[in-house]
Amino acid sequence: MISLNFRDSRPIYKQIKDGFVRLIVSGALGADEKLPSVRELAQSLAINPNTIQKAYTQMENEGYIYTVSGKGSFACQDKAVMDRMRGELMKDLVDTSLQLLDLGVSKNEIIDKVNGLNVKE
Amino acid sequence: MISLNFRDSRPIYKQIKDGFVRLIVSGALGADEKLPSVRELAQSLAINPNTIQKAYTQMENEGYIYTVSGKGSFACQDKAVMDRMRGELMKDLVDTSLQLLDLGVSKNEIIDKVNGLNVKE
DNA sequence: TTGACCGTACTATATAAATTAGTACAGTTA
DNA sequence: TAACTGTACTAATTTATATAGTACGGTCAA
C-alpha cells in the first residue's frame, strides 16, 4: 500500500503522508475506507510508530483523513480538500511550464508531452 | 535579485541555490555575468556567509556557475546543464499532470492552462 | 467484563541537517 | 598597500527527524 525509499531525500513521515494523500485524492483509497493502524503500518514498514503517528496527525489537520476514537483512521474525500489539491497542482503545472518556456521549450512540445500521457481508465 | 521566504520549508541555502539556478537557466543572469560576492549577499540577506558559500559550492559542482579565484563567481550557460534542467522539469511536468488526471482534471483542461500562459519574449 | 485492538499524548534520547560564528589563506585589482 | 574575491577550516547552536518506552481512554467482540 505504501512503500518507502531510503534514497529519497524526503523524511519518512513525509513519504508516508504523500503516499496516502495521493491514494486518497486519486480515489484508490475511497471515502471512509480505513487506513492501516499506526502500529500495524509501523510494523510492516519496520519503523517507529511515532513516525506514522506524525504523518497521520498532519493528514488529519489538513483534512485528508478523520479518526474515530478507538476505531481507527479513515479517508476523507472532502470537496474542499480535492479543490485545494487541484489548485496546488495547477500552480505547480504553471510554474513548471513557465520554466520550460524560459528554457526555450515551446508550448507545443509541452502540450504534446501532456497529450502523450496514458490515461488510466 | 534573490529573496528569502522564512515560511518556506526549504532550507535557506536551497532557496538561494534554486533562485540563482532559475535566474541562470531563464537567461535573466546571462553567461559570464557576475554573481554577488559571498559576503555582499550574506550582508544584504542578513544571513551567515557560510550559508551562501554552501549554495555557491553546490552550484559550481553542478555546473551552473564557475569561479575565478580572487575575482568572483560567474554564471555558466552550459548546454549540458540546460539539457539536464529541461529533463528534470519535463519529469515534473509529467508527474504533476498525472496527478491532475487522477483528480479528474481532463487533458484538455491541462492543455488549455498551458496554452493560456503568457510567453515573455 | 476481559482482552485485544484503536488513536493519542507524553518524556526522553540519539542522530543528522542546517545555520551561525570566527579565523585564516591565497589570488585579484586599483 | 588596501580592499576585495572565493575557499577551507573548527566550533557551537539550533532544529528536524527518528526511535524507544509508557500511559490513557475509547471500541468491540468473545
mmCIF file of N, CA and C in Angstrom, chain B residues 7-99:
data_model
loop_
_atom_site.group_PDB
_atom_site.id
_atom_site.type_symbol
_atom_site.label_atom_id
_atom_site.label_comp_id
_atom_site.label_asym_id
_atom_site.label_seq_id
_atom_site.Cartn_x
_atom_site.Cartn_y
_atom_site.Cartn_z
ATOM 1 N N ARG B 7 8.926 31.388 5.642
ATOM 2 C CA ARG B 7 7.851 30.414 5.817
ATOM 3 C C ARG B 7 8.052 29.221 4.883
ATOM 4 N N ASP B 8 8.985 29.376 3.946
ATOM 5 C CA ASP B 8 9.303 28.277 3.039
ATOM 6 C C ASP B 8 9.998 27.171 3.831
ATOM 7 N N SER B 9 9.586 25.935 3.595
ATOM 8 C CA SER B 9 10.182 24.843 4.361
ATOM 9 C C SER B 9 11.582 24.498 3.857
ATOM 10 N N ARG B 10 11.903 24.951 2.642
ATOM 11 C CA ARG B 10 13.251 24.667 2.133
ATOM 12 C C ARG B 10 14.297 25.408 2.951
ATOM 13 N N PRO B 11 15.434 24.779 3.195
ATOM 14 C CA PRO B 11 16.498 25.494 3.893
ATOM 15 C C PRO B 11 16.972 26.702 3.082
ATOM 16 N N ILE B 12 17.574 27.650 3.781
ATOM 17 C CA ILE B 12 17.965 28.909 3.151
ATOM 18 C C ILE B 12 18.911 28.690 1.971
ATOM 19 N N TYR B 13 19.925 27.844 2.177
ATOM 20 C CA TYR B 13 20.914 27.652 1.109
ATOM 21 C C TYR B 13 20.252 27.102 -0.144
ATOM 22 N N LYS B 14 19.177 26.316 0.077
ATOM 23 C CA LYS B 14 18.463 25.721 -1.057
ATOM 24 C C LYS B 14 17.639 26.772 -1.803
ATOM 25 N N GLN B 15 17.040 27.674 -1.059
ATOM 26 C CA GLN B 15 16.279 28.745 -1.688
ATOM 27 C C GLN B 15 17.191 29.617 -2.532
ATOM 28 N N ILE B 16 18.380 29.893 -1.988
ATOM 29 C CA ILE B 16 19.333 30.717 -2.713
ATOM 30 C C ILE B 16 19.767 30.014 -3.995
ATOM 31 N N LYS B 17 20.078 28.745 -3.849
ATOM 32 C CA LYS B 17 20.512 27.950 -4.990
ATOM 33 C C LYS B 17 19.424 27.897 -6.066
ATOM 34 N N ASP B 18 18.224 27.532 -5.666
ATOM 35 C CA ASP B 18 17.120 27.444 -6.625
ATOM 36 C C ASP B 18 16.886 28.791 -7.310
ATOM 37 N N GLY B 19 17.000 29.849 -6.527
ATOM 38 C CA GLY B 19 16.781 31.183 -7.081
ATOM 39 C C GLY B 19 17.770 31.513 -8.182
ATOM 40 N N PHE B 20 19.055 31.261 -7.911
ATOM 41 C CA PHE B 20 20.066 31.563 -8.922
ATOM 42 C C PHE B 20 19.957 30.645 -10.128
ATOM 43 N N VAL B 21 19.694 29.361 -9.870
ATOM 44 C CA VAL B 21 19.575 28.423 -10.986
ATOM 45 C C VAL B 21 18.476 28.901 -11.927
ATOM 46 N N ARG B 22 17.392 29.360 -11.326
ATOM 47 C CA ARG B 22 16.290 29.833 -12.155
ATOM 48 C C ARG B 22 16.686 31.078 -12.952
ATOM 49 N N LEU B 23 17.410 31.972 -12.284
ATOM 50 C CA LEU B 23 17.863 33.183 -12.986
ATOM 51 C C LEU B 23 18.786 32.822 -14.149
ATOM 52 N N ILE B 24 19.602 31.800 -13.915
ATOM 53 C CA ILE B 24 20.585 31.428 -14.937
ATOM 54 C C ILE B 24 19.929 30.724 -16.115
ATOM 55 N N VAL B 25 19.118 29.705 -15.822
ATOM 56 C CA VAL B 25 18.544 28.950 -16.933
ATOM 57 C C VAL B 25 17.521 29.780 -17.705
ATOM 58 N N SER B 26 16.951 30.782 -17.043
ATOM 59 C CA SER B 26 15.985 31.619 -17.758
ATOM 60 C C SER B 26 16.693 32.700 -18.569
ATOM 61 N N GLY B 27 17.989 32.860 -18.311
ATOM 62 C CA GLY B 27 18.729 33.869 -19.056
ATOM 63 C C GLY B 27 18.720 35.230 -18.385
ATOM 64 N N ALA B 28 17.991 35.350 -17.269
ATOM 65 C CA ALA B 28 17.978 36.623 -16.548
ATOM 66 C C ALA B 28 19.377 36.951 -16.042
ATOM 67 N N LEU B 29 20.143 35.911 -15.801
ATOM 68 C CA LEU B 29 21.547 36.086 -15.454
ATOM 69 C C LEU B 29 22.344 35.490 -16.609
ATOM 70 N N GLY B 30 22.840 36.367 -17.458
ATOM 71 C CA GLY B 30 23.476 35.916 -18.697
ATOM 72 C C GLY B 30 24.793 35.203 -18.470
ATOM 73 N N ALA B 31 25.265 34.522 -19.494
ATOM 74 C CA ALA B 31 26.531 33.800 -19.405
ATOM 75 C C ALA B 31 27.648 34.757 -19.018
ATOM 76 N N ASP B 32 28.486 34.326 -18.078
ATOM 77 C CA ASP B 32 29.643 35.089 -17.615
ATOM 78 C C ASP B 32 29.286 36.337 -16.814
ATOM 79 N N GLU B 33 28.006 36.478 -16.496
ATOM 80 C CA GLU B 33 27.637 37.584 -15.612
ATOM 81 C C GLU B 33 28.036 37.229 -14.196
ATOM 82 N N LYS B 34 28.422 38.260 -13.449
ATOM 83 C CA LYS B 34 28.925 38.035 -12.110
ATOM 84 C C LYS B 34 27.795 37.906 -11.092
ATOM 85 N N LEU B 35 27.948 36.944 -10.213
ATOM 86 C CA LEU B 35 27.016 36.828 -9.093
ATOM 87 C C LEU B 35 27.504 37.728 -7.961
ATOM 88 N N PRO B 36 26.617 38.121 -7.047
ATOM 89 C CA PRO B 36 27.065 38.895 -5.884
ATOM 90 C C PRO B 36 28.095 38.093 -5.105
ATOM 91 N N SER B 37 29.019 38.777 -4.478
ATOM 92 C CA SER B 37 30.027 38.071 -3.687
ATOM 93 C C SER B 37 29.371 37.434 -2.468
ATOM 94 N N VAL B 38 30.035 36.427 -1.974
ATOM 95 C CA VAL B 38 29.531 35.706 -0.808
ATOM 96 C C VAL B 38 29.217 36.663 0.342
ATOM 97 N N ARG B 39 30.177 37.523 0.653
ATOM 98 C CA ARG B 39 29.986 38.421 1.801
ATOM 99 C C ARG B 39 28.911 39.473 1.538
ATOM 100 N N GLU B 40 28.899 39.977 0.314
ATOM 101 C CA GLU B 40 27.934 41.013 -0.044
ATOM 102 C C GLU B 40 26.499 40.487 0.072
ATOM 103 N N LEU B 41 26.272 39.308 -0.519
ATOM 104 C CA LEU B 41 24.921 38.750 -0.493
ATOM 105 C C LEU B 41 24.505 38.386 0.934
ATOM 106 N N ALA B 42 25.481 37.858 1.688
ATOM 107 C CA ALA B 42 25.197 37.489 3.073
ATOM 108 C C ALA B 42 24.728 38.715 3.856
ATOM 109 N N GLN B 43 25.388 39.819 3.605
ATOM 110 C CA GLN B 43 25.007 41.031 4.332
ATOM 111 C C GLN B 43 23.633 41.535 3.906
ATOM 112 N N SER B 44 23.375 41.526 2.601
ATOM 113 C CA SER B 44 22.101 42.075 2.134
ATOM 114 C C SER B 44 20.928 41.178 2.517
ATOM 115 N N LEU B 45 21.201 39.880 2.704
ATOM 116 C CA LEU B 45 20.123 38.987 3.141
ATOM 117 C C LEU B 45 20.114 38.801 4.660
ATOM 118 N N ALA B 46 21.113 39.377 5.307
ATOM 119 C CA ALA B 46 21.232 39.288 6.760
ATOM 120 C C ALA B 46 21.345 37.841 7.229
ATOM 121 N N ILE B 47 22.153 37.065 6.533
ATOM 122 C CA ILE B 47 22.427 35.701 6.974
ATOM 123 C C ILE B 47 23.927 35.455 6.948
ATOM 124 N N ASN B 48 24.320 34.269 7.397
ATOM 125 C CA ASN B 48 25.734 33.959 7.530
ATOM 126 C C ASN B 48 26.385 33.670 6.173
ATOM 127 N N PRO B 49 27.597 34.195 5.956
ATOM 128 C CA PRO B 49 28.288 33.958 4.674
ATOM 129 C C PRO B 49 28.445 32.469 4.347
ATOM 130 N N ASN B 50 28.589 31.640 5.380
ATOM 131 C CA ASN B 50 28.767 30.212 5.132
ATOM 132 C C ASN B 50 27.573 29.605 4.405
ATOM 133 N N THR B 51 26.413 30.162 4.675
ATOM 134 C CA THR B 51 25.198 29.649 4.038
ATOM 135 C C THR B 51 25.227 29.952 2.538
ATOM 136 N N ILE B 52 25.691 31.137 2.202
ATOM 137 C CA ILE B 52 25.832 31.493 0.779
ATOM 138 C C ILE B 52 26.879 30.595 0.126
ATOM 139 N N GLN B 53 27.970 30.421 0.866
ATOM 140 C CA GLN B 53 29.066 29.611 0.324
ATOM 141 C C GLN B 53 28.587 28.215 -0.021
ATOM 142 N N LYS B 54 27.732 27.679 0.857
ATOM 143 C CA LYS B 54 27.213 26.336 0.622
ATOM 144 C C LYS B 54 26.413 26.284 -0.678
ATOM 145 N N ALA B 55 25.610 27.294 -0.897
ATOM 146 C CA ALA B 55 24.807 27.344 -2.125
ATOM 147 C C ALA B 55 25.724 27.476 -3.346
ATOM 148 N N TYR B 56 26.733 28.348 -3.250
ATOM 149 C CA TYR B 56 27.637 28.572 -4.388
ATOM 150 C C TYR B 56 28.440 27.317 -4.707
ATOM 151 N N THR B 57 28.932 26.649 -3.656
ATOM 152 C CA THR B 57 29.721 25.435 -3.857
ATOM 153 C C THR B 57 28.911 24.377 -4.606
ATOM 154 N N GLN B 58 27.674 24.218 -4.186
ATOM 155 C CA GLN B 58 26.839 23.219 -4.849
ATOM 156 C C GLN B 58 26.550 23.606 -6.289
ATOM 157 N N MET B 59 26.304 24.879 -6.504
ATOM 158 C CA MET B 59 26.020 25.319 -7.875
ATOM 159 C C MET B 59 27.230 25.117 -8.766
ATOM 160 N N GLU B 60 28.417 25.333 -8.212
ATOM 161 C CA GLU B 60 29.602 25.118 -9.035
ATOM 162 C C GLU B 60 29.773 23.626 -9.340
ATOM 163 N N ASN B 61 29.563 22.785 -8.329
ATOM 164 C CA ASN B 61 29.679 21.341 -8.536
ATOM 165 C C ASN B 61 28.692 20.839 -9.587
ATOM 166 N N GLU B 62 27.560 21.491 -9.672
ATOM 167 C CA GLU B 62 26.535 21.043 -10.616
ATOM 168 C C GLU B 62 26.622 21.756 -11.954
ATOM 169 N N GLY B 63 27.615 22.631 -12.079
ATOM 170 C CA GLY B 63 27.867 23.228 -13.390
ATOM 171 C C GLY B 63 27.076 24.478 -13.713
ATOM 172 N N TYR B 64 26.405 25.060 -12.720
ATOM 173 C CA TYR B 64 25.620 26.248 -13.004
ATOM 174 C C TYR B 64 26.472 27.515 -12.990
ATOM 175 N N ILE B 65 27.522 27.501 -12.186
ATOM 176 C CA ILE B 65 28.403 28.667 -12.127
ATOM 177 C C ILE B 65 29.857 28.207 -12.141
ATOM 178 N N TYR B 66 30.760 29.148 -12.410
ATOM 179 C CA TYR B 66 32.178 28.847 -12.264
ATOM 180 C C TYR B 66 32.796 29.991 -11.485
ATOM 181 N N THR B 67 33.939 29.724 -10.867
ATOM 182 C CA THR B 67 34.552 30.773 -10.066
ATOM 183 C C THR B 67 35.953 31.053 -10.560
ATOM 184 N N VAL B 68 36.336 32.301 -10.488
ATOM 185 C CA VAL B 68 37.699 32.699 -10.786
ATOM 186 C C VAL B 68 38.292 33.206 -9.488
ATOM 187 N N SER B 69 39.382 32.549 -9.098
ATOM 188 C CA SER B 69 39.990 32.864 -7.809
ATOM 189 C C SER B 69 40.307 34.347 -7.695
ATOM 190 N N GLY B 70 39.853 34.951 -6.630
ATOM 191 C CA GLY B 70 40.124 36.350 -6.363
ATOM 192 C C GLY B 70 39.193 37.304 -7.078
ATOM 193 N N LYS B 71 38.442 36.815 -8.076
ATOM 194 C CA LYS B 71 37.561 37.702 -8.827
ATOM 195 C C LYS B 71 36.090 37.525 -8.450
ATOM 196 N N GLY B 72 35.662 36.304 -8.435
ATOM 197 C CA GLY B 72 34.259 36.107 -8.082
ATOM 198 C C GLY B 72 33.646 34.888 -8.751
ATOM 199 N N SER B 73 32.333 34.802 -8.664
ATOM 200 C CA SER B 73 31.592 33.682 -9.250
ATOM 201 C C SER B 73 30.759 34.188 -10.413
ATOM 202 N N PHE B 74 30.709 33.392 -11.463
ATOM 203 C CA PHE B 74 30.052 33.833 -12.684
ATOM 204 C C PHE B 74 29.111 32.757 -13.220
ATOM 205 N N ALA B 75 28.084 33.209 -13.909
ATOM 206 C CA ALA B 75 27.076 32.281 -14.438
ATOM 207 C C ALA B 75 27.618 31.486 -15.617
ATOM 208 N N CYS B 76 27.279 30.224 -15.652
ATOM 209 C CA CYS B 76 27.542 29.350 -16.794
ATOM 210 C C CYS B 76 26.267 29.255 -17.604
ATOM 211 N N GLN B 77 26.391 28.997 -18.856
ATOM 212 C CA GLN B 77 25.200 28.566 -19.588
ATOM 213 C C GLN B 77 25.589 27.415 -20.481
ATOM 214 N N ASP B 78 25.965 26.354 -19.836
ATOM 215 C CA ASP B 78 26.427 25.154 -20.495
ATOM 216 C C ASP B 78 25.231 24.408 -21.094
ATOM 217 N N LYS B 79 25.403 23.889 -22.288
ATOM 218 C CA LYS B 79 24.309 23.159 -22.939
ATOM 219 C C LYS B 79 23.909 21.923 -22.120
ATOM 220 N N ALA B 80 24.892 21.238 -21.584
ATOM 221 C CA ALA B 80 24.595 20.037 -20.811
ATOM 222 C C ALA B 80 23.743 20.366 -19.594
ATOM 223 N N VAL B 81 24.058 21.505 -18.956
ATOM 224 C CA VAL B 81 23.292 21.928 -17.785
ATOM 225 C C VAL B 81 21.856 22.233 -18.173
ATOM 226 N N MET B 82 21.720 22.941 -19.286
ATOM 227 C CA MET B 82 20.369 23.281 -19.763
ATOM 228 C C MET B 82 19.572 22.015 -20.071
ATOM 229 N N ASP B 83 20.239 21.061 -20.719
ATOM 230 C CA ASP B 83 19.546 19.827 -21.076
ATOM 231 C C ASP B 83 19.107 19.067 -19.836
ATOM 232 N N ARG B 84 19.988 19.045 -18.843
ATOM 233 C CA ARG B 84 19.633 18.331 -17.619
ATOM 234 C C ARG B 84 18.433 18.997 -16.958
ATOM 235 N N MET B 85 18.474 20.329 -16.918
ATOM 236 C CA MET B 85 17.369 21.087 -16.312
ATOM 237 C C MET B 85 16.072 20.815 -17.052
ATOM 238 N N ARG B 86 16.152 20.832 -18.376
ATOM 239 C CA ARG B 86 14.956 20.548 -19.172
ATOM 240 C C ARG B 86 14.387 19.178 -18.815
ATOM 241 N N GLY B 87 15.278 18.194 -18.700
ATOM 242 C CA GLY B 87 14.841 16.840 -18.377
ATOM 243 C C GLY B 87 14.136 16.770 -17.037
ATOM 244 N N GLU B 88 14.725 17.450 -16.042
ATOM 245 C CA GLU B 88 14.114 17.437 -14.716
ATOM 246 C C GLU B 88 12.744 18.096 -14.737
ATOM 247 N N LEU B 89 12.647 19.208 -15.445
ATOM 248 C CA LEU B 89 11.371 19.917 -15.492
ATOM 249 C C LEU B 89 10.329 19.104 -16.236
ATOM 250 N N MET B 90 10.745 18.426 -17.294
ATOM 251 C CA MET B 90 9.801 17.589 -18.041
ATOM 252 C C MET B 90 9.254 16.476 -17.156
ATOM 253 N N LYS B 91 10.133 15.935 -16.324
ATOM 254 C CA LYS B 91 9.694 14.889 -15.404
ATOM 255 C C LYS B 91 8.668 15.444 -14.405
ATOM 256 N N ASP B 92 8.944 16.651 -13.911
ATOM 257 C CA ASP B 92 7.991 17.298 -13.009
ATOM 258 C C ASP B 92 6.653 17.502 -13.692
ATOM 259 N N LEU B 93 6.735 17.932 -14.940
ATOM 260 C CA LEU B 93 5.510 18.196 -15.703
ATOM 261 C C LEU B 93 4.663 16.934 -15.801
ATOM 262 N N VAL B 94 5.313 15.827 -16.117
ATOM 263 C CA VAL B 94 4.600 14.559 -16.259
ATOM 264 C C VAL B 94 3.988 14.139 -14.921
ATOM 265 N N ASP B 95 4.779 14.230 -13.857
ATOM 266 C CA ASP B 95 4.277 13.846 -12.524
ATOM 267 C C ASP B 95 3.041 14.660 -12.151
ATOM 268 N N THR B 96 3.161 15.967 -12.313
ATOM 269 C CA THR B 96 2.047 16.841 -11.937
ATOM 270 C C THR B 96 0.821 16.558 -12.803
ATOM 271 N N SER B 97 1.042 16.378 -14.087
ATOM 272 C CA SER B 97 -0.088 16.127 -14.990
ATOM 273 C C SER B 97 -0.794 14.829 -14.634
ATOM 274 N N LEU B 98 -0.017 13.804 -14.310
ATOM 275 C CA LEU B 98 -0.625 12.517 -13.958
ATOM 276 C C LEU B 98 -1.487 12.646 -12.710
ATOM 277 N N GLN B 99 -1.012 13.414 -11.742
ATOM 278 C CA GLN B 99 -1.809 13.597 -10.533
ATOM 279 C C GLN B 99 -3.085 14.368 -10.827
#
